[in-house]
Amino acid sequence: MKHSKLALLISAAIFTSAGAYASDNNVVDVVQNGTSNTANVTQQVGSDNNDATIDQDGTSNVASVTQTDTSNTHALITQKGELNEGIINQHNATQTATATIYTDGYDNEASIEQKFNNGDNAEALVMQVGDGNIATILQDDGDGANSKIYQNGNGDTAEILNVWSDYSDATITQNLGAGNDAYIEQDSSDSAVAVLTQTGASNNGDIVQNTENYGLFGSDTSIATLTQTNNDNRGLISQTALSSEATVIQDGDMNIAEVYQSDVNNTANVQQLGNDDDAYVFQTGQDGNVVVNQMGNTGSIATVNQAGVNNDAMIDQVGTSLTSTVNQWDFDNVADVDQSGTGNTVIVSQSGSMLGSGNRATVEQAGNTDYATVNQVGNSNIASVNQHPALTSPWGQSHNNTVDIDQNGDSNTGEAHSYSGAGSLITIDQDGTSNNAWAATYGDSDTSYIKQDGSSNKAYAQSWFDGSTANVTQDGTSNLAGAFAGSDASDVDIHQEGELNDATGFTYGAGDDIDISQIGNHNNAYATASLYDVGHGGNTINITQTDMNNTATVVSYGNGNTATVVQGM
């Protein structure tokens, strides 16, 4: 109690003398050992180089330092054991203020406020080791503000709020498990940097930076990094406006990660290594780019929506329930999705581009409950899907397959595969200009369908095994179509409208059916049944060609085949 009374006397003395006239180079040092400590220090009014230190060792500690209207002020509170609190307020023109609170053990709470014209380079640090922790730092109107909270274990919660503090830097680190939470907000603070790290237990996260370049000149690159390692992670980064960047890394357990960045030079990077992953990234507009990696035997889902300008997106998911969605609107889209084993699904949509002419999409899914759709509307489209392994087939894996590629307009190309097993279906539908497509499947209920409208198109459709179907429809001039079906009771259908088209149909089994229909002049049709086995038979070939100067060639092997050719109607 001796020390507590002394502290109160010092506090009162400083307060009253400061009211009378300004003074410089004040130093207060309060040491309290044991029982019901309390200490209050106030330094104020037009003074420089003030220091205040409070050291409390055990039991019911509370301590506060208030420094107002002073330059180069320093405040330090150290608390060991029992019901700690700890408050530092540095208000109103405290130039280059520094505030530090250390608490070790029991019911900690701590608060630092640096507020109103704090000048450049205000610094605030809270370190809490063990037990009830909560910590809050507010820095208001202090450029170059630097705030850090470290919490090692137990009830953690932490909050940093920087307002009107350009080039501010905020860090929260929570280690050794237990209740973590944590929140950083930097508002109207140009070129803000935020780093949040949580290791173990019931993590949460949150970084929100709402920055605007109020300085008008120079870059305003907001950077946010959120790392959560093990246990019930969540995580969120939201940066609104200007030259954002964001990173989320979560290593294990119940992860979810959300990044929203609105407009300008976004970048985002999410990585989650294992367990119940989710990840959502929405970047609405401008120079986009997103990468998401999620790994290993997890509940994966990843969603990216980027609107407008220089989009890009990569999703990589390795293993188990995978799902993936990428939607990117106009300009230079690229999307690349790579998923492996088990519940796969992918949807990619990229729209009507221009500028650098945009679209491209590549999807690979390495087998099991596959499904993939790519939809690209406009300009230099290319799309490719591949759903294989059992170490890229002859003919194993891919399963419950479906592939759908739909491209509407400009320099389209297609390609799909799938290989082996289950309900296969491939549809490629391309509407207009320089189309080119190929499809395959090979297994169970194969179907392969290609439809192209436009000129100089090429298509190649292939399916395999009994009861398969390969179908090509083309409308235009100088088209080339090949359709191939393997094994017994297979169907090949080719329909072409226009001139100077070529169609080739092959089947390789018994009881197969080839139908080729060409409407227009100067078309060629070739049909061959039971190509590899003279013993097969019972195949049917129908070729219908209207108008003039058409050519048809039919070859059938085996017995009981039928061929019908009709030309000119």
Short mmCIF file of N, CA and C in Angstrom, two decimals, residues 248-361:
data_model
loop_
_atom_site.label_atom_id
_atom_site.label_comp_id
_atom_site.label_asym_id
_atom_site.label_seq_id
_atom_site.Cartn_x
_atom_site.Cartn_y
_atom_site.Cartn_z
N VAL A 248 -4.14 -15.28 -47.46
CA VAL A 248 -4.64 -16.05 -46.33
C VAL A 248 -3.97 -17.41 -46.38
N ILE A 249 -3.40 -17.86 -45.31
CA ILE A 249 -2.83 -19.20 -45.24
C ILE A 249 -3.42 -19.89 -44.03
N GLN A 250 -3.99 -21.02 -44.20
CA GLN A 250 -4.54 -21.76 -43.07
C GLN A 250 -4.02 -23.18 -43.13
N ASP A 251 -3.47 -23.64 -42.05
CA ASP A 251 -2.83 -24.95 -42.04
C ASP A 251 -3.59 -25.89 -41.11
N GLY A 252 -4.57 -26.56 -41.62
CA GLY A 252 -5.21 -27.61 -40.87
C GLY A 252 -6.41 -27.25 -40.03
N ASP A 253 -7.35 -28.18 -39.98
CA ASP A 253 -8.61 -28.18 -39.25
C ASP A 253 -9.73 -27.47 -40.02
N MET A 254 -10.66 -26.83 -39.34
CA MET A 254 -11.98 -26.59 -39.94
C MET A 254 -12.03 -25.38 -40.87
N ASN A 255 -10.96 -25.10 -41.60
CA ASN A 255 -10.81 -23.84 -42.34
C ASN A 255 -12.02 -23.32 -43.11
N ILE A 256 -12.12 -22.03 -43.19
CA ILE A 256 -12.92 -21.26 -44.15
C ILE A 256 -12.07 -20.03 -44.40
N ALA A 257 -12.00 -19.48 -45.57
CA ALA A 257 -11.27 -18.24 -45.78
C ALA A 257 -12.07 -17.39 -46.73
N GLU A 258 -12.22 -16.15 -46.47
CA GLU A 258 -12.98 -15.27 -47.34
C GLU A 258 -12.13 -14.07 -47.65
N VAL A 259 -12.02 -13.68 -48.87
CA VAL A 259 -11.32 -12.45 -49.25
C VAL A 259 -12.26 -11.66 -50.13
N TYR A 260 -12.60 -10.48 -49.78
CA TYR A 260 -13.34 -9.62 -50.71
C TYR A 260 -12.48 -8.41 -50.97
N GLN A 261 -12.17 -8.11 -52.17
CA GLN A 261 -11.46 -6.88 -52.51
C GLN A 261 -12.27 -6.19 -53.58
N SER A 262 -12.57 -4.95 -53.41
CA SER A 262 -13.40 -4.26 -54.38
C SER A 262 -12.60 -3.24 -55.16
N ASP A 263 -12.41 -3.57 -56.45
CA ASP A 263 -11.86 -2.63 -57.42
C ASP A 263 -10.35 -2.40 -57.33
N VAL A 264 -9.86 -1.86 -58.38
CA VAL A 264 -8.45 -1.53 -58.68
C VAL A 264 -7.53 -2.74 -58.67
N ASN A 265 -6.27 -2.62 -58.29
CA ASN A 265 -5.26 -3.62 -58.65
C ASN A 265 -5.20 -4.83 -57.73
N ASN A 266 -6.35 -5.44 -57.51
CA ASN A 266 -6.42 -6.59 -56.60
C ASN A 266 -5.42 -7.70 -56.92
N THR A 267 -5.11 -8.44 -55.93
CA THR A 267 -4.40 -9.71 -56.00
C THR A 267 -4.88 -10.47 -54.79
N ALA A 268 -4.98 -11.74 -54.84
CA ALA A 268 -5.36 -12.48 -53.65
C ALA A 268 -4.69 -13.83 -53.71
N ASN A 269 -4.44 -14.40 -52.61
CA ASN A 269 -3.75 -15.67 -52.56
C ASN A 269 -4.27 -16.41 -51.35
N VAL A 270 -4.92 -17.51 -51.52
CA VAL A 270 -5.44 -18.28 -50.39
C VAL A 270 -4.83 -19.66 -50.45
N GLN A 271 -4.33 -20.15 -49.39
CA GLN A 271 -3.80 -21.49 -49.34
C GLN A 271 -4.30 -22.17 -48.08
N GLN A 272 -4.91 -23.28 -48.20
CA GLN A 272 -5.40 -24.02 -47.03
C GLN A 272 -4.92 -25.45 -47.16
N LEU A 273 -4.16 -25.92 -46.23
CA LEU A 273 -3.55 -27.23 -46.34
C LEU A 273 -4.26 -28.23 -45.44
N GLY A 274 -5.34 -28.77 -45.93
CA GLY A 274 -5.96 -29.87 -45.24
C GLY A 274 -7.11 -29.56 -44.31
N ASN A 275 -7.98 -30.53 -44.20
CA ASN A 275 -9.20 -30.56 -43.42
C ASN A 275 -10.36 -29.86 -44.12
N ASP A 276 -11.25 -29.26 -43.38
CA ASP A 276 -12.58 -29.00 -43.94
C ASP A 276 -12.69 -27.75 -44.79
N ASP A 277 -11.66 -27.49 -45.62
CA ASP A 277 -11.53 -26.24 -46.40
C ASP A 277 -12.81 -25.69 -47.01
N ASP A 278 -12.91 -24.40 -47.11
CA ASP A 278 -13.77 -23.63 -48.00
C ASP A 278 -12.90 -22.47 -48.42
N ALA A 279 -13.18 -21.75 -49.43
CA ALA A 279 -12.51 -20.48 -49.70
C ALA A 279 -13.38 -19.70 -50.65
N TYR A 280 -13.63 -18.49 -50.40
CA TYR A 280 -14.40 -17.65 -51.33
C TYR A 280 -13.57 -16.42 -51.58
N VAL A 281 -13.41 -16.00 -52.77
CA VAL A 281 -12.76 -14.74 -53.09
C VAL A 281 -13.66 -14.00 -54.04
N PHE A 282 -14.07 -12.82 -53.74
CA PHE A 282 -14.78 -11.99 -54.70
C PHE A 282 -13.93 -10.75 -54.91
N GLN A 283 -13.45 -10.52 -56.05
CA GLN A 283 -12.76 -9.27 -56.38
C GLN A 283 -13.57 -8.63 -57.48
N THR A 284 -14.16 -7.52 -57.24
CA THR A 284 -15.03 -6.94 -58.25
C THR A 284 -14.32 -5.88 -59.05
N GLY A 285 -13.63 -6.35 -60.05
CA GLY A 285 -13.12 -5.44 -61.04
C GLY A 285 -11.66 -5.07 -60.96
N GLN A 286 -11.19 -4.58 -62.09
CA GLN A 286 -9.83 -4.11 -62.36
C GLN A 286 -8.82 -5.25 -62.49
N ASP A 287 -7.61 -5.09 -62.04
CA ASP A 287 -6.53 -5.94 -62.53
C ASP A 287 -6.42 -7.31 -61.90
N GLY A 288 -7.46 -7.79 -61.23
CA GLY A 288 -7.61 -9.09 -60.61
C GLY A 288 -6.38 -9.98 -60.46
N ASN A 289 -6.59 -11.26 -60.43
CA ASN A 289 -5.64 -12.34 -60.18
C ASN A 289 -6.02 -12.97 -58.86
N VAL A 290 -6.19 -14.24 -58.86
CA VAL A 290 -6.53 -14.97 -57.63
C VAL A 290 -5.85 -16.31 -57.71
N VAL A 291 -5.30 -16.79 -56.67
CA VAL A 291 -4.80 -18.16 -56.61
C VAL A 291 -5.38 -18.81 -55.37
N VAL A 292 -5.93 -19.96 -55.46
CA VAL A 292 -6.40 -20.71 -54.30
C VAL A 292 -5.78 -22.09 -54.35
N ASN A 293 -5.17 -22.54 -53.33
CA ASN A 293 -4.71 -23.93 -53.21
C ASN A 293 -5.33 -24.56 -51.99
N GLN A 294 -5.94 -25.68 -52.13
CA GLN A 294 -6.47 -26.41 -50.98
C GLN A 294 -6.02 -27.85 -51.11
N MET A 295 -5.48 -28.43 -50.09
CA MET A 295 -4.88 -29.74 -50.24
C MET A 295 -5.42 -30.79 -49.29
N GLY A 296 -5.48 -31.97 -49.78
CA GLY A 296 -5.49 -33.22 -49.10
C GLY A 296 -6.68 -33.63 -48.27
N ASN A 297 -7.47 -34.59 -48.76
CA ASN A 297 -8.50 -35.30 -48.00
C ASN A 297 -9.38 -34.38 -47.18
N THR A 298 -10.02 -33.49 -47.84
CA THR A 298 -10.79 -32.46 -47.16
C THR A 298 -12.15 -32.28 -47.81
N GLY A 299 -12.94 -31.37 -47.23
CA GLY A 299 -14.27 -31.11 -47.76
C GLY A 299 -14.31 -30.04 -48.82
N SER A 300 -13.13 -29.68 -49.39
CA SER A 300 -12.92 -28.54 -50.27
C SER A 300 -14.13 -27.94 -50.97
N ILE A 301 -14.13 -26.64 -51.12
CA ILE A 301 -14.98 -25.85 -52.01
C ILE A 301 -14.16 -24.62 -52.32
N ALA A 302 -14.15 -24.10 -53.49
CA ALA A 302 -13.48 -22.83 -53.74
C ALA A 302 -14.33 -22.05 -54.71
N THR A 303 -14.55 -20.81 -54.50
CA THR A 303 -15.36 -19.97 -55.38
C THR A 303 -14.60 -18.71 -55.67
N VAL A 304 -14.50 -18.30 -56.88
CA VAL A 304 -13.91 -17.02 -57.24
C VAL A 304 -14.87 -16.30 -58.15
N ASN A 305 -15.23 -15.10 -57.88
CA ASN A 305 -15.92 -14.23 -58.85
C ASN A 305 -15.09 -12.98 -59.03
N GLN A 306 -14.58 -12.74 -60.18
CA GLN A 306 -13.88 -11.49 -60.48
C GLN A 306 -14.65 -10.82 -61.58
N ALA A 307 -14.95 -9.57 -61.48
CA ALA A 307 -15.57 -8.88 -62.59
C ALA A 307 -14.59 -7.92 -63.20
N GLY A 308 -14.57 -7.88 -64.47
CA GLY A 308 -13.96 -6.84 -65.27
C GLY A 308 -12.47 -6.62 -65.25
N VAL A 309 -11.91 -6.46 -66.41
CA VAL A 309 -10.55 -6.07 -66.78
C VAL A 309 -9.57 -7.24 -66.85
N ASN A 310 -8.48 -7.25 -66.11
CA ASN A 310 -7.38 -8.16 -66.47
C ASN A 310 -7.40 -9.49 -65.72
N ASN A 311 -8.62 -10.04 -65.52
CA ASN A 311 -8.80 -11.23 -64.68
C ASN A 311 -7.79 -12.34 -64.91
N ASP A 312 -7.80 -13.26 -64.03
CA ASP A 312 -6.91 -14.40 -64.01
C ASP A 312 -7.47 -15.20 -62.86
N ALA A 313 -7.33 -16.44 -62.76
CA ALA A 313 -7.75 -17.18 -61.57
C ALA A 313 -7.18 -18.57 -61.65
N MET A 314 -6.70 -19.09 -60.62
CA MET A 314 -6.20 -20.46 -60.56
C MET A 314 -6.84 -21.11 -59.35
N ILE A 315 -7.31 -22.28 -59.46
CA ILE A 315 -7.74 -23.05 -58.31
C ILE A 315 -7.07 -24.41 -58.40
N ASP A 316 -6.58 -24.89 -57.35
CA ASP A 316 -5.88 -26.14 -57.23
C ASP A 316 -6.45 -26.85 -56.05
N GLN A 317 -7.06 -27.95 -56.17
CA GLN A 317 -7.57 -28.66 -55.00
C GLN A 317 -7.13 -30.10 -55.10
N VAL A 318 -6.51 -30.64 -54.10
CA VAL A 318 -6.03 -32.02 -54.14
C VAL A 318 -6.83 -32.88 -53.17
N GLY A 319 -7.79 -33.57 -53.64
CA GLY A 319 -8.40 -34.63 -52.88
C GLY A 319 -9.67 -34.41 -52.12
N THR A 320 -10.56 -35.35 -52.24
CA THR A 320 -11.86 -35.56 -51.61
C THR A 320 -12.96 -34.69 -52.19
N SER A 321 -13.80 -34.05 -51.43
CA SER A 321 -15.11 -33.66 -51.97
C SER A 321 -15.14 -32.50 -52.96
N LEU A 322 -13.97 -32.00 -53.32
CA LEU A 322 -13.79 -30.88 -54.24
C LEU A 322 -15.02 -30.33 -54.96
N THR A 323 -15.12 -29.06 -55.06
CA THR A 323 -16.03 -28.31 -55.95
C THR A 323 -15.29 -27.06 -56.33
N SER A 324 -15.62 -26.41 -57.36
CA SER A 324 -14.83 -25.28 -57.80
C SER A 324 -15.69 -24.41 -58.69
N THR A 325 -15.72 -23.14 -58.52
CA THR A 325 -16.47 -22.24 -59.39
C THR A 325 -15.62 -21.04 -59.72
N VAL A 326 -15.46 -20.68 -60.93
CA VAL A 326 -14.79 -19.45 -61.33
C VAL A 326 -15.71 -18.70 -62.26
N ASN A 327 -16.08 -17.51 -61.98
CA ASN A 327 -16.80 -16.65 -62.92
C ASN A 327 -16.01 -15.38 -63.14
N GLN A 328 -15.65 -15.07 -64.32
CA GLN A 328 -14.90 -13.85 -64.59
C GLN A 328 -15.57 -13.13 -65.75
N TRP A 329 -15.81 -11.86 -65.63
CA TRP A 329 -16.40 -11.15 -66.74
C TRP A 329 -15.32 -10.46 -67.56
N ASP A 330 -15.64 -9.45 -68.29
CA ASP A 330 -14.93 -9.08 -69.52
C ASP A 330 -13.46 -8.72 -69.39
N PHE A 331 -12.83 -8.85 -70.52
CA PHE A 331 -11.42 -8.62 -70.87
C PHE A 331 -10.55 -9.85 -70.77
N ASP A 332 -9.39 -9.76 -70.18
CA ASP A 332 -8.34 -10.74 -70.49
C ASP A 332 -8.39 -12.03 -69.68
N ASN A 333 -9.59 -12.57 -69.48
CA ASN A 333 -9.74 -13.75 -68.61
C ASN A 333 -8.80 -14.90 -68.93
N VAL A 334 -8.39 -15.58 -67.93
CA VAL A 334 -7.75 -16.88 -67.98
C VAL A 334 -8.32 -17.63 -66.80
N ALA A 335 -8.50 -18.88 -66.83
CA ALA A 335 -8.86 -19.62 -65.63
C ALA A 335 -8.21 -20.97 -65.73
N ASP A 336 -7.77 -21.50 -64.69
CA ASP A 336 -7.05 -22.76 -64.70
C ASP A 336 -7.50 -23.51 -63.47
N VAL A 337 -8.15 -24.58 -63.59
CA VAL A 337 -8.61 -25.33 -62.44
C VAL A 337 -8.00 -26.71 -62.50
N ASP A 338 -7.53 -27.20 -61.43
CA ASP A 338 -6.88 -28.49 -61.40
C ASP A 338 -7.37 -29.20 -60.15
N GLN A 339 -8.17 -30.19 -60.27
CA GLN A 339 -8.72 -30.89 -59.11
C GLN A 339 -8.38 -32.36 -59.20
N SER A 340 -8.13 -33.00 -58.11
CA SER A 340 -7.87 -34.43 -58.11
C SER A 340 -8.87 -35.16 -57.25
N GLY A 341 -8.92 -36.41 -57.41
CA GLY A 341 -9.68 -37.44 -56.78
C GLY A 341 -10.91 -37.14 -55.95
N THR A 342 -11.96 -37.86 -56.16
CA THR A 342 -13.24 -37.98 -55.49
C THR A 342 -14.29 -37.02 -56.00
N GLY A 343 -14.97 -36.21 -55.18
CA GLY A 343 -16.29 -35.68 -55.58
C GLY A 343 -16.35 -34.65 -56.69
N ASN A 344 -15.26 -34.46 -57.46
CA ASN A 344 -15.08 -33.32 -58.37
C ASN A 344 -16.33 -32.67 -58.95
N THR A 345 -16.26 -31.41 -59.22
CA THR A 345 -17.21 -30.60 -60.00
C THR A 345 -16.45 -29.35 -60.40
N VAL A 346 -16.63 -28.79 -61.52
CA VAL A 346 -16.04 -27.51 -61.88
C VAL A 346 -17.03 -26.73 -62.71
N ILE A 347 -17.17 -25.47 -62.50
CA ILE A 347 -17.90 -24.59 -63.41
C ILE A 347 -17.01 -23.40 -63.70
N VAL A 348 -16.75 -23.09 -64.92
CA VAL A 348 -16.01 -21.89 -65.28
C VAL A 348 -16.85 -21.09 -66.25
N SER A 349 -17.09 -19.85 -66.02
CA SER A 349 -17.78 -18.99 -66.97
C SER A 349 -16.90 -17.78 -67.24
N GLN A 350 -16.63 -17.45 -68.41
CA GLN A 350 -15.86 -16.25 -68.75
C GLN A 350 -16.58 -15.56 -69.89
N SER A 351 -16.73 -14.26 -69.84
CA SER A 351 -17.65 -13.62 -70.78
C SER A 351 -16.99 -12.77 -71.84
N GLY A 352 -17.81 -11.87 -72.43
CA GLY A 352 -17.58 -11.29 -73.76
C GLY A 352 -16.40 -10.39 -74.02
N SER A 353 -15.37 -10.46 -73.38
CA SER A 353 -14.03 -9.92 -73.48
C SER A 353 -13.80 -8.69 -74.33
N MET A 354 -12.79 -8.67 -75.17
CA MET A 354 -12.19 -7.56 -75.91
C MET A 354 -10.92 -7.12 -75.21
N LEU A 355 -10.45 -5.92 -75.55
CA LEU A 355 -9.14 -5.42 -75.13
C LEU A 355 -8.08 -6.41 -75.56
N GLY A 356 -7.46 -7.19 -74.65
CA GLY A 356 -6.49 -8.22 -75.06
C GLY A 356 -7.17 -9.46 -75.60
N SER A 357 -8.48 -9.43 -75.71
CA SER A 357 -9.34 -10.45 -76.30
C SER A 357 -9.61 -11.70 -75.48
N GLY A 358 -9.07 -11.81 -74.33
CA GLY A 358 -9.56 -12.70 -73.32
C GLY A 358 -9.57 -14.19 -73.52
N ASN A 359 -10.62 -14.80 -73.08
CA ASN A 359 -10.83 -16.15 -72.56
C ASN A 359 -9.78 -17.21 -72.87
N ARG A 360 -9.68 -18.12 -71.98
CA ARG A 360 -8.99 -19.39 -72.07
C ARG A 360 -9.39 -20.12 -70.81
N ALA A 361 -9.58 -21.37 -70.85
CA ALA A 361 -9.91 -22.10 -69.63
C ALA A 361 -9.33 -23.49 -69.74
#
